[in-house]
mmCIF file of C-alpha atoms in Angstrom:
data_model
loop_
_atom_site.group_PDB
_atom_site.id
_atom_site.type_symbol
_atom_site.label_atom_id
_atom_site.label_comp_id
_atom_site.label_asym_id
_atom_site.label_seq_id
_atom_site.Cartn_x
_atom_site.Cartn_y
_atom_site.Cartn_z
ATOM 1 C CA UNK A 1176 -8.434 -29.484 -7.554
ATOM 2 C CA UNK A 1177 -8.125 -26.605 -9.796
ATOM 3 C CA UNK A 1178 -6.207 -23.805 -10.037
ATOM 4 C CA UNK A 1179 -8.514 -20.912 -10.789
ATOM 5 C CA UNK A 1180 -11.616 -20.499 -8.835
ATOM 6 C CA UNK A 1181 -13.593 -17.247 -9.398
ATOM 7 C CA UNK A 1182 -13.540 -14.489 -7.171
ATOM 8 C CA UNK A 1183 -13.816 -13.634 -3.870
ATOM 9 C CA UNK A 1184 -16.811 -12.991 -2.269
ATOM 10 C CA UNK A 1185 -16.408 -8.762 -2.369
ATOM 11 C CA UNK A 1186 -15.826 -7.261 1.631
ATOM 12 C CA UNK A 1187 -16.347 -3.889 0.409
ATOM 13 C CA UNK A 1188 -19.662 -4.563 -0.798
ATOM 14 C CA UNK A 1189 -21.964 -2.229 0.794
ATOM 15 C CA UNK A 1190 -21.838 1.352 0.047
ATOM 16 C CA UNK A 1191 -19.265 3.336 2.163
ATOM 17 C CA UNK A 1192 -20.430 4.129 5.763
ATOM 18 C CA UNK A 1193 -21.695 7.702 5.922
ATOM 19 C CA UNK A 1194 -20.023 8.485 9.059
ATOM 20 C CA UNK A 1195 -16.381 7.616 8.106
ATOM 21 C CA UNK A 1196 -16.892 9.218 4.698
ATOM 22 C CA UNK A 1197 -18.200 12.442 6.035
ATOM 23 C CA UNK A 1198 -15.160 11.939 8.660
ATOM 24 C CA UNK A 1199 -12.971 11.587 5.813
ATOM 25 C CA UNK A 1200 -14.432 14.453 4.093
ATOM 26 C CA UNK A 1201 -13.578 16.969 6.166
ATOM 27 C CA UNK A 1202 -10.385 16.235 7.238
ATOM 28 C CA UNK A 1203 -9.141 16.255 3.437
ATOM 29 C CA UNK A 1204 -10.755 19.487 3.737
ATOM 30 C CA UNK A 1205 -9.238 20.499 6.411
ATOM 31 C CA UNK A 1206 -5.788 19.435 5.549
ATOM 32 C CA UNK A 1207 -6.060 20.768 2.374
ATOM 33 C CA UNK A 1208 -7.062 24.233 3.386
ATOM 34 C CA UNK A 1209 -4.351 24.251 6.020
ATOM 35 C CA UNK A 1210 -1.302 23.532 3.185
ATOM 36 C CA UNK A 1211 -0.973 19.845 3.828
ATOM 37 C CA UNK A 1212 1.295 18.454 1.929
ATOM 38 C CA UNK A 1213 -0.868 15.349 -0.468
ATOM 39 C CA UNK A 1214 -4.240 16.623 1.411
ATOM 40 C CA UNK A 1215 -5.544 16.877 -2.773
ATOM 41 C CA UNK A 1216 -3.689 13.959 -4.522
ATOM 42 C CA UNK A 1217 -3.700 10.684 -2.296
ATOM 43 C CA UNK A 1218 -5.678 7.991 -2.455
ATOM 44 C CA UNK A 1219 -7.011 5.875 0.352
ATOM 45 C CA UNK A 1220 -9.419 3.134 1.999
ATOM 46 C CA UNK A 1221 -9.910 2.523 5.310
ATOM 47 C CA UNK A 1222 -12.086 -1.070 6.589
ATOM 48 C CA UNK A 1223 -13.378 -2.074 9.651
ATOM 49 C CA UNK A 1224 -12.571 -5.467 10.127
ATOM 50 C CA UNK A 1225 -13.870 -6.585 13.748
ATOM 51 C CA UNK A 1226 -17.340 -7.627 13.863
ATOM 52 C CA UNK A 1227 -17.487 -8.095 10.243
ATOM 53 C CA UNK A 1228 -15.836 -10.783 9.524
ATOM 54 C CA UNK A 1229 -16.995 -12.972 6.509
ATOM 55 C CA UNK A 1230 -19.005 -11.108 5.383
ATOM 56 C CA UNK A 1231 -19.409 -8.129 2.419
ATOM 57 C CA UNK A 1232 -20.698 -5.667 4.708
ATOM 58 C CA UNK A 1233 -17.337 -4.012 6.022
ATOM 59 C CA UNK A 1234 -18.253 -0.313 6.840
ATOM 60 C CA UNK A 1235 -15.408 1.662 4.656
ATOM 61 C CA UNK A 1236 -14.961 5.109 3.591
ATOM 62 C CA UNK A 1237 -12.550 6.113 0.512
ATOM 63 C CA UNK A 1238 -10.560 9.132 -0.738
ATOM 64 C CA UNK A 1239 -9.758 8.485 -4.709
ATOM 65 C CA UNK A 1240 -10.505 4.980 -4.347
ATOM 66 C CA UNK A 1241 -10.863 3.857 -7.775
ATOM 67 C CA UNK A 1242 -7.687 5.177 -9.240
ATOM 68 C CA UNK A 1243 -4.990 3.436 -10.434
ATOM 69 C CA UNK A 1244 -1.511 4.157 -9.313
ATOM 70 C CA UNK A 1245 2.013 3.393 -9.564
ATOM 71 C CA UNK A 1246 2.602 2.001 -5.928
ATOM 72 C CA UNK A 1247 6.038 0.749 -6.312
ATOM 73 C CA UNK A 1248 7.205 -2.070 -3.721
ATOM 74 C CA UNK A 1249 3.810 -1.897 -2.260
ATOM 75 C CA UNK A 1250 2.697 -4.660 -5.286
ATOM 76 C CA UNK A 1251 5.140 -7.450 -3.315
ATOM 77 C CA UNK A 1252 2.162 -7.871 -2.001
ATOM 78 C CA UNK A 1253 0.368 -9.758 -4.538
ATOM 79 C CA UNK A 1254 3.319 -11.679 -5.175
ATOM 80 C CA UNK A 1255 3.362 -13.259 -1.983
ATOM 81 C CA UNK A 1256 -0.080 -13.922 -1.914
ATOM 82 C CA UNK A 1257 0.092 -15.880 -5.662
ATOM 83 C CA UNK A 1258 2.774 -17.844 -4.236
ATOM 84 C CA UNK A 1259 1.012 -18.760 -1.207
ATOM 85 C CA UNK A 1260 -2.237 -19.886 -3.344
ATOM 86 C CA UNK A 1261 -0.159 -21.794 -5.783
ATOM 87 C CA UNK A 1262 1.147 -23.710 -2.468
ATOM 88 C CA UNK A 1263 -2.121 -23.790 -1.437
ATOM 89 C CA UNK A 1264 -3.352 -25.328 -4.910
ATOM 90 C CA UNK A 1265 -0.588 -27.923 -5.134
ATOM 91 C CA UNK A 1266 -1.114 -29.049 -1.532
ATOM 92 C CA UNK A 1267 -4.627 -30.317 -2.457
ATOM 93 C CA UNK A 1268 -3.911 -31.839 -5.596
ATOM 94 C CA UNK A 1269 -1.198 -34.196 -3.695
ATOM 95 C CA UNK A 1270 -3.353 -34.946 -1.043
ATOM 96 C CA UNK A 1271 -6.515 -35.811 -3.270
ATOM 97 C CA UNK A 1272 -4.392 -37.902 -5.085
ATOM 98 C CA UNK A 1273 -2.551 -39.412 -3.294
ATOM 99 C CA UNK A 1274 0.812 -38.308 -3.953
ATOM 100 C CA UNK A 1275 3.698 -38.622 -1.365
ATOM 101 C CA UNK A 1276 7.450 -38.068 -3.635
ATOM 102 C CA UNK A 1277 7.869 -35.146 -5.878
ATOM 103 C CA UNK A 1278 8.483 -36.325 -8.983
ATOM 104 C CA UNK A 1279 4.997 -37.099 -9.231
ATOM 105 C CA UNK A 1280 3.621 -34.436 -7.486
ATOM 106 C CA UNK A 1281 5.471 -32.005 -10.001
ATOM 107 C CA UNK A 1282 4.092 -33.896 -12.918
ATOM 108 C CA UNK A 1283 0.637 -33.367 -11.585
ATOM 109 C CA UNK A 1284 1.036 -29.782 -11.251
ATOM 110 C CA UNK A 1285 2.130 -29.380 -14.713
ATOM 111 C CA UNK A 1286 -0.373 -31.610 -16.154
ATOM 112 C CA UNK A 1287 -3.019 -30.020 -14.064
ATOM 113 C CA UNK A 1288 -2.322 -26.380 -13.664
ATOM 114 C CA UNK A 1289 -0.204 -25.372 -17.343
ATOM 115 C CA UNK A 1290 -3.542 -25.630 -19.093
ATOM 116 C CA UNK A 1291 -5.153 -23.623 -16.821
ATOM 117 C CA UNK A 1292 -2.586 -20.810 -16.865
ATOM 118 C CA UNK A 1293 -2.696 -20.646 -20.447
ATOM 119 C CA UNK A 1294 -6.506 -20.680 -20.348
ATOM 120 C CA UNK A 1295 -6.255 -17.991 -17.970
ATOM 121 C CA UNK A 1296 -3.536 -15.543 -18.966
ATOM 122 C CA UNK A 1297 -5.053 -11.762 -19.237
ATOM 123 C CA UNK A 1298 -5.558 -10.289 -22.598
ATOM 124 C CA UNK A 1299 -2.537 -7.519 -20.859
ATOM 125 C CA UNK A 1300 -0.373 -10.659 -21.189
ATOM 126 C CA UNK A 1301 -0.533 -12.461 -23.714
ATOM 127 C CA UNK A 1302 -1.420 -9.495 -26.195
ATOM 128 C CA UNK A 1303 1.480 -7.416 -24.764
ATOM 129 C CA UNK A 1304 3.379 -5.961 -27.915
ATOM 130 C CA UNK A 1305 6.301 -5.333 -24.831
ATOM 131 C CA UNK A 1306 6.869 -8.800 -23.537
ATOM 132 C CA UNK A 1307 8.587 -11.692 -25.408
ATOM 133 C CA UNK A 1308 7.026 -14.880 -26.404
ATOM 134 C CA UNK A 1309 8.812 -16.464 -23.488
ATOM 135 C CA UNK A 1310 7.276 -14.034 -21.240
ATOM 136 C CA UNK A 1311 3.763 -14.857 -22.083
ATOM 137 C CA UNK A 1312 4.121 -18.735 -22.268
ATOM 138 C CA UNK A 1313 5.981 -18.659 -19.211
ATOM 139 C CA UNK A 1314 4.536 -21.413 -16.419
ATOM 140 C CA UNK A 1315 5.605 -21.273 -12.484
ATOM 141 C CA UNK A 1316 9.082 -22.912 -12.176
ATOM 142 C CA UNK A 1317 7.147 -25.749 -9.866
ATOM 143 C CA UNK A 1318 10.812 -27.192 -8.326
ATOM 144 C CA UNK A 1319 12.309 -23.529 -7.398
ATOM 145 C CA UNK A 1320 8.915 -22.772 -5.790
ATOM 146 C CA UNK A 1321 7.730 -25.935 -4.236
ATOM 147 C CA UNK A 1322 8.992 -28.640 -2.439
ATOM 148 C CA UNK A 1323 7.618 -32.134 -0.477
ATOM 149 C CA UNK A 1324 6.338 -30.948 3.043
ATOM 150 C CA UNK A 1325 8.084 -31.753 5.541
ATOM 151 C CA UNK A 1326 5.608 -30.843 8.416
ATOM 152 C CA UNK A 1327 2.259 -31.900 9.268
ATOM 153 C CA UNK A 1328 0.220 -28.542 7.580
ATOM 154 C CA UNK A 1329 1.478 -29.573 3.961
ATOM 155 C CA UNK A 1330 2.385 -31.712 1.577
ATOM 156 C CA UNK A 1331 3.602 -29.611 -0.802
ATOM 157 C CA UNK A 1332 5.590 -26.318 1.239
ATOM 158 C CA UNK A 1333 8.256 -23.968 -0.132
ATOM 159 C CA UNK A 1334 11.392 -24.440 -1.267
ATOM 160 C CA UNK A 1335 14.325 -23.028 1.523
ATOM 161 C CA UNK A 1336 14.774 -20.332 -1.236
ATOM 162 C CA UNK A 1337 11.449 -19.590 -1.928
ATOM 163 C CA UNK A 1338 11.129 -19.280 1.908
ATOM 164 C CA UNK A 1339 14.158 -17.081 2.158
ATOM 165 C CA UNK A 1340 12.762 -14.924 -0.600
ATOM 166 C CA UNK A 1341 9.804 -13.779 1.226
ATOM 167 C CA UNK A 1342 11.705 -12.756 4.247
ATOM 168 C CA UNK A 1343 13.850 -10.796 1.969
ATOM 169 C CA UNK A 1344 10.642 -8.990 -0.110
ATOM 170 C CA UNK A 1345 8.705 -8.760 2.885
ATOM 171 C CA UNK A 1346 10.304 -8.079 6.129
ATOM 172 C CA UNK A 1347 13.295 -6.837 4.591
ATOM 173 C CA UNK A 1348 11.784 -5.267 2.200
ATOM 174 C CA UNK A 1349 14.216 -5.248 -0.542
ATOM 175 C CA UNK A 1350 14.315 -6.377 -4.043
ATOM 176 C CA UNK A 1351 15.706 -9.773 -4.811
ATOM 177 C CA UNK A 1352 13.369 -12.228 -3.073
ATOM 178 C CA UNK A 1353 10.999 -10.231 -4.982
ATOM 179 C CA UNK A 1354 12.524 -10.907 -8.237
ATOM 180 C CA UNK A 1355 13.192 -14.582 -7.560
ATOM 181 C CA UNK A 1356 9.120 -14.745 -6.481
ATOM 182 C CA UNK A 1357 8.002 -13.330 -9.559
ATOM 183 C CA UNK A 1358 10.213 -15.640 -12.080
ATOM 184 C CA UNK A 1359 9.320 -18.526 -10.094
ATOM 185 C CA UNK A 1360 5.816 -17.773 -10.485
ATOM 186 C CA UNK A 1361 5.545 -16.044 -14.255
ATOM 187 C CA UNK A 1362 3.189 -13.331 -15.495
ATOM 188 C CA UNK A 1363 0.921 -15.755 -16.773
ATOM 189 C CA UNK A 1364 -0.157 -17.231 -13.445
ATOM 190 C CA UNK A 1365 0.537 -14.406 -11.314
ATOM 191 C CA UNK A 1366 -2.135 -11.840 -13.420
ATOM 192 C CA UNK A 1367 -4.023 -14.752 -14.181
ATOM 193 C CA UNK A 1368 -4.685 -15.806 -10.430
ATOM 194 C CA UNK A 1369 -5.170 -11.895 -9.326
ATOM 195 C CA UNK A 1370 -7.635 -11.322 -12.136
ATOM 196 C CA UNK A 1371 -9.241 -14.688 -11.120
ATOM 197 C CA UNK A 1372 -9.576 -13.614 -7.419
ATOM 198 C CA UNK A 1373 -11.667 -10.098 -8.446
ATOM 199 C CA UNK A 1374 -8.583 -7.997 -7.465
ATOM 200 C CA UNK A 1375 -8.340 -6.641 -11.281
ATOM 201 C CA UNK A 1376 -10.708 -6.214 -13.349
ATOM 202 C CA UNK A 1377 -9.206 -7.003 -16.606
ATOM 203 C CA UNK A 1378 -8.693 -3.468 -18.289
ATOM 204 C CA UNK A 1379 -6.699 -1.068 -16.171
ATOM 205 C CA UNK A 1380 -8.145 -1.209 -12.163
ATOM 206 C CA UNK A 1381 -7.297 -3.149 -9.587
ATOM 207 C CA UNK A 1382 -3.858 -4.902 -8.316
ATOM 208 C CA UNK A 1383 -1.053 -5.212 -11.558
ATOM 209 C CA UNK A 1384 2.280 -6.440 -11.067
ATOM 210 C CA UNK A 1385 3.989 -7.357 -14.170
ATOM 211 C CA UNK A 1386 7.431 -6.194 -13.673
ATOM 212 C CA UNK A 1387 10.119 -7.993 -11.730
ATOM 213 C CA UNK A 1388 11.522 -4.816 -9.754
ATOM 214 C CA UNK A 1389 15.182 -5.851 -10.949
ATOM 215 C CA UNK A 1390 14.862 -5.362 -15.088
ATOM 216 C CA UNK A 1391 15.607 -8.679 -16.208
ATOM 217 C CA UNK A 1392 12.320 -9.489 -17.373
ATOM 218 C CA UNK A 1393 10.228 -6.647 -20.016
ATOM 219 C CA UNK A 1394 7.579 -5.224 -18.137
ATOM 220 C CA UNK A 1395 4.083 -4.909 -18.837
ATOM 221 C CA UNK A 1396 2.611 -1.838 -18.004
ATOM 222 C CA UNK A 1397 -1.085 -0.599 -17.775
ATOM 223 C CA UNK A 1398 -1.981 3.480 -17.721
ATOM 224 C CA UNK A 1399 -2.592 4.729 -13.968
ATOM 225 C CA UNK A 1400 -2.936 8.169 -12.874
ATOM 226 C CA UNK A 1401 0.276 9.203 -10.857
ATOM 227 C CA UNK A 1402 2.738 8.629 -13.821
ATOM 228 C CA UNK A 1403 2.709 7.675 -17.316
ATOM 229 C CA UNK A 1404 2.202 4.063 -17.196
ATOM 230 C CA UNK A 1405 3.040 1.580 -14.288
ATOM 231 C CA UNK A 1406 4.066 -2.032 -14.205
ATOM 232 C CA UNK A 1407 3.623 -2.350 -10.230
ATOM 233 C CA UNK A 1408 0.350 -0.865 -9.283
ATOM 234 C CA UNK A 1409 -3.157 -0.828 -7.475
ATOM 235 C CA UNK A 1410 -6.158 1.339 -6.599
ATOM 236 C CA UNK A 1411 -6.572 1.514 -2.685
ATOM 237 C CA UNK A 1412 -10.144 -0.291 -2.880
ATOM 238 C CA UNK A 1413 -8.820 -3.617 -4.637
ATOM 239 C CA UNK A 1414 -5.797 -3.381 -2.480
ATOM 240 C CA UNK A 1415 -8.100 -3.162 0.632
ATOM 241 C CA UNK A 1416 -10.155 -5.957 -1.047
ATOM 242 C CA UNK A 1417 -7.361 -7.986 0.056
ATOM 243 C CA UNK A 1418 -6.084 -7.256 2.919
ATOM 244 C CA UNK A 1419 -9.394 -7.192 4.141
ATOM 245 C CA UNK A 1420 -9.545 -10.769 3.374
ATOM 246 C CA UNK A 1421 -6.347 -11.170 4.655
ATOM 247 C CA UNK A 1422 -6.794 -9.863 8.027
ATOM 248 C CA UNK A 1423 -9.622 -12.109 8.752
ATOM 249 C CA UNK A 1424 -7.959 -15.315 7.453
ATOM 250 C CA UNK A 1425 -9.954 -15.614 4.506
ATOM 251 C CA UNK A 1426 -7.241 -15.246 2.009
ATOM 252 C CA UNK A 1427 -5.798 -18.756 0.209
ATOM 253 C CA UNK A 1428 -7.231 -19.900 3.767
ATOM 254 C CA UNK A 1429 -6.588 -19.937 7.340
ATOM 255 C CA UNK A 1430 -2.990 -21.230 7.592
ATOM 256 C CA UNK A 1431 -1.942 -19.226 4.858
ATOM 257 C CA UNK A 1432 -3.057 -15.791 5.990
ATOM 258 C CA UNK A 1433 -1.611 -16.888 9.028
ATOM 259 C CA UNK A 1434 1.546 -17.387 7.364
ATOM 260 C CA UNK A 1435 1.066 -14.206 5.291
ATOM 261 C CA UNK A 1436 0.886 -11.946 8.604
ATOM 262 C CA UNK A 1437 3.687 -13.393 10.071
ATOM 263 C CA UNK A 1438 5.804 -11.730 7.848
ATOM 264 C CA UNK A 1439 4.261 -8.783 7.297
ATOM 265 C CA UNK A 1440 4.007 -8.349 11.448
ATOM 266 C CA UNK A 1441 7.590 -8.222 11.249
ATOM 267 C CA UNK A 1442 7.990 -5.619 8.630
ATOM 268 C CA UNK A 1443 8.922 -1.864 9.419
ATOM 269 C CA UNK A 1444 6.149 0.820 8.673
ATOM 270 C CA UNK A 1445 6.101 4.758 8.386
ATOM 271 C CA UNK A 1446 3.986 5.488 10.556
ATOM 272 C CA UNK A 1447 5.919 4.183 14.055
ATOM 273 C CA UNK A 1448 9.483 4.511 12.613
ATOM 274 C CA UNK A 1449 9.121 8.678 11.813
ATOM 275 C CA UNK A 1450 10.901 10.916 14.576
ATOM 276 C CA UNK A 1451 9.249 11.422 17.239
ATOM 277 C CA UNK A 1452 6.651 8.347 15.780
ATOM 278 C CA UNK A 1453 3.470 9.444 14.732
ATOM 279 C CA UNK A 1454 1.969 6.110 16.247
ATOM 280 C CA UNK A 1455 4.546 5.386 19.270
ATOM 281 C CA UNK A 1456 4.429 2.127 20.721
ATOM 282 C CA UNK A 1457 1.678 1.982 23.327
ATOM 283 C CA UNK A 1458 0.097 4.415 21.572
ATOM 284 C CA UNK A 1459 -3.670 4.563 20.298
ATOM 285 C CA UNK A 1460 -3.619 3.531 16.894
ATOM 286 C CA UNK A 1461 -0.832 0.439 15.992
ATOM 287 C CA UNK A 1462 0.222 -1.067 13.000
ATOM 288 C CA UNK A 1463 0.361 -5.080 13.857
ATOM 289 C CA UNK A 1464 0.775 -5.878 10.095
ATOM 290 C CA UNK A 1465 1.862 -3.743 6.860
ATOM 291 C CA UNK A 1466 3.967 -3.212 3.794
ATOM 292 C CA UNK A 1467 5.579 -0.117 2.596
ATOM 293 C CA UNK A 1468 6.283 0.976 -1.045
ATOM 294 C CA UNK A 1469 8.695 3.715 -2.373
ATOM 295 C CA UNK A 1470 9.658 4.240 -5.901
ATOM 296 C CA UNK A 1471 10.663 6.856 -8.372
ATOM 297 C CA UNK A 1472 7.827 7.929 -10.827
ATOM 298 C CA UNK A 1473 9.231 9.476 -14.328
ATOM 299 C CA UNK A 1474 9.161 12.494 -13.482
ATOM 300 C CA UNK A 1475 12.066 11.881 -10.615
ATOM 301 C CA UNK A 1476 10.169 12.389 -7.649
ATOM 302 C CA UNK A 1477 9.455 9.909 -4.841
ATOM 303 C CA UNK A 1478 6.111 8.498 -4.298
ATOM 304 C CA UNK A 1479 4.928 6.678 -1.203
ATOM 305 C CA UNK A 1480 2.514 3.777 -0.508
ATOM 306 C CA UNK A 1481 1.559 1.688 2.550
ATOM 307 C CA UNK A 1482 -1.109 -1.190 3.207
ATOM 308 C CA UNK A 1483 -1.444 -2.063 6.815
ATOM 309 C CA UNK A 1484 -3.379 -3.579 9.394
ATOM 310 C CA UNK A 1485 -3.927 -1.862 12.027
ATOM 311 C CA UNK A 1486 -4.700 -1.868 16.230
ATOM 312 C CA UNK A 1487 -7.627 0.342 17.659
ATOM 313 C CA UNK A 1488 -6.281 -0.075 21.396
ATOM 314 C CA UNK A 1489 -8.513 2.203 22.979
ATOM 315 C CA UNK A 1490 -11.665 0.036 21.203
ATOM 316 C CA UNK A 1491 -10.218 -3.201 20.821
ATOM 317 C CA UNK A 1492 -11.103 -3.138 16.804
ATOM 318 C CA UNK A 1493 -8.729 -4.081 13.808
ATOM 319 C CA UNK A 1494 -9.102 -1.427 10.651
ATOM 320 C CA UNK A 1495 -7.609 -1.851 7.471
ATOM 321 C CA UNK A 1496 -5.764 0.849 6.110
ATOM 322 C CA UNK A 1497 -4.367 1.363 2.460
ATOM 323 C CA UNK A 1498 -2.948 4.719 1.008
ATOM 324 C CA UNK A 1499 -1.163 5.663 -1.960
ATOM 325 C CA UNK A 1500 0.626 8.389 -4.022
ATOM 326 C CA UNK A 1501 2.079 10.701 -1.434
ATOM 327 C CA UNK A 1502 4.735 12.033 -3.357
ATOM 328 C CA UNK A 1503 7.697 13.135 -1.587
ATOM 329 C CA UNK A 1504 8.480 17.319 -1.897
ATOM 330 C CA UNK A 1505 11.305 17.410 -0.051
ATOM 331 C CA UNK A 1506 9.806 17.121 3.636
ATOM 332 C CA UNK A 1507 10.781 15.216 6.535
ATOM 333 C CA UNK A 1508 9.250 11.696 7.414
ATOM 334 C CA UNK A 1509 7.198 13.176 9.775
ATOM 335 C CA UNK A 1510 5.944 15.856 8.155
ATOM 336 C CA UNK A 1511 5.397 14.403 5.056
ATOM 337 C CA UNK A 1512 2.875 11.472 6.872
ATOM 338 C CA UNK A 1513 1.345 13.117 9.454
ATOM 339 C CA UNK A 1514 -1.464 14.461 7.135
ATOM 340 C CA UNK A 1515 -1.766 10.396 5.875
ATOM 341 C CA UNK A 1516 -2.460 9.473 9.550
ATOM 342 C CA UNK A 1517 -4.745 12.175 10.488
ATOM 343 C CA UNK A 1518 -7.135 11.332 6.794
ATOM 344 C CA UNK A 1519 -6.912 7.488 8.387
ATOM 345 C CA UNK A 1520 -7.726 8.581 12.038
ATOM 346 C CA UNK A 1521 -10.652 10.814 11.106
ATOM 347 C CA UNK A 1522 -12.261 7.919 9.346
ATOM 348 C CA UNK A 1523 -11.252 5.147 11.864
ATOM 349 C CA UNK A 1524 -12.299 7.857 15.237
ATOM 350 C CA UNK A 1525 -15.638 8.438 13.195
ATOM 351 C CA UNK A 1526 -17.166 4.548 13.103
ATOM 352 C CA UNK A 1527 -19.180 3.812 16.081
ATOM 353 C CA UNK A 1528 -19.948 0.221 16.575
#
């Protein structure tokens, strides 16, 4: 089975609904004209998700869109997702052939996949005049990654620490399961498979992550709007691409976004966790799934990022929502996201199904 397998069928296909656009529009407007903090510079998407599912006729509206921007923490992300298709990818090649011990099963992966990786490795990577020969020849560390299932879903499942490492990334949103994710996977494979997918598109758009948040590897960093370059970053549409895909169980495949949610249901997000919450529980509008990002850009200042999934109760309809570079100035939680909600509730409030 191989590794690499073109890209996804694109969600955000169609041209962005007129309605939500317009909605979001004139909220920016609005905001803006009223002092918002961020009304000018932040990016976002918003998706509707129910009803649409499988296909590339999402209705979506956008707000900067296109631009690439340091996003932080927010990139963990894509790391769980390459780790989850590498399972994904080693689970078939056992099963087609065969395999049931993991010796075996770890020489067919590197047999298998290692030429693939180095077929596929981004110009980014392997022309990098910042990374070390190491860093572009680099192949997942298969044994710190993987393991023999011991459950009936896979043959091949993650290692305890590999397991434990998401929980820390993800739901605890810190920094070391991060780190241990991305050297167990390398950049090779990690921009190779996001490239692959259609979430980058090769040059300097899309989702990047080729920094390990801790240092220990040299980064390798593309230009992006919010800062001077950025190792860890995204434009809201390929972001949205995603989790898109993601929220209808179309990403790796079904028990893998399953998987995937699970952890990010049990992350914190701003929106709910500001004082009073912006989105109280019971409320309207609920985020069931997410992941935050803060970071420093050069300049000092704090930037903000979130990608979420997220509960129409008074509809019944899911909408993803992704929005980046709200830089901090100083503000309170609340005051400093309110204008982010009301840009994501104007667009969600203005589709009609």
């Amino acid at each position: 089975m191989p590794l690499f397998t073109g890209a996804y069928p694109d969600p955000l296909a169609s041209a962005a609904d007129a309605a939500m656009q317009s909605a979001l529009t004139a909220k920016r407007q609005e905001l803006s004209l009223a002092g918002a903090p961020n009304a000018g510079n932040l990016a976002m998407t918003v998706v509707v998700v129910t009803g649409f599912e499988g296909t590339g006729q999402h209705p979506w509206a956008g707000r900067r869109e296109n631009e690439e921007h340091y996003s932080a923490s927010l990139l963990k992300i894509a790391a769980m997702y390459a780790a989850f298709d590498l399972r994904a990818s080693a689970d078939q090649l056992a099963t087609a052939g065969g395999l049931t011990a993991w010796p075996p099963i770890e020489a067919a992966l590197v047999a298998a996949f290692n030429p693939e990786i180095a077929a596929h490795t981004p110009a980014l990577i392997s022309g990098s005049t910042k990374l070390r020969a190491e860093d572009k020849a680099r192949r997942p560390d298969y044994p710190a990654v993987l393991r023999l299932g011991s459950g009936p879903d896979f043959t091949v499942d993650f290692t305890q620490a590999q397991t434990d490492a998401f929980e820390n990334m993800m739901v605890d949103q810190e920094t070391p399961g991060a780190t241990t994710t991305i050297h167990g996977l390398g950049y090779p494979y990690l921009d190779g498979k996001i490239a692959d997918d259609g979430f980058f598109d090769g040059t300097a758009h899309g989702v990047w992550l080729a920094g390990d948040y801790a240092q220990q590897w040299p980064a390798a960093r593309i230009s992006c709007v919010n800062d001077v370059d950025t190792a860890q970053g995204t434009t809201t549409r390929h972001l949205a691409m995603l989790m898109t895909l993601l929220a209808e169980d179309a990403l790796v495949g079904p028990l893998s976004s399953v998987g995937m949610k699970d952890l990010m249901a049990r992350a914190g997000n701003f929106f709910p966790d500001t004082s009073p919450p912006i989105w109280p529980a019971g409320g309207r509008f609920g985020a069931t799934h997410g992941k935050v990002g803060i970071g420093p850009l050069k300049s000092g200042q704090s930037v903000f990022s979130e990608a979420l999934i997220v509960h129409d109760t008074g509809r019944d309809l899911r909408f993803v929502v992704v929005w980046q570079n709200v830089i901090d100035p100083g503000l309170s939680g609340r005051k400093l996201f309110e204008p982010v909600a009301a840009l994501a509730e104007a667009a969600m409030n203005a589709f009609v199904p």
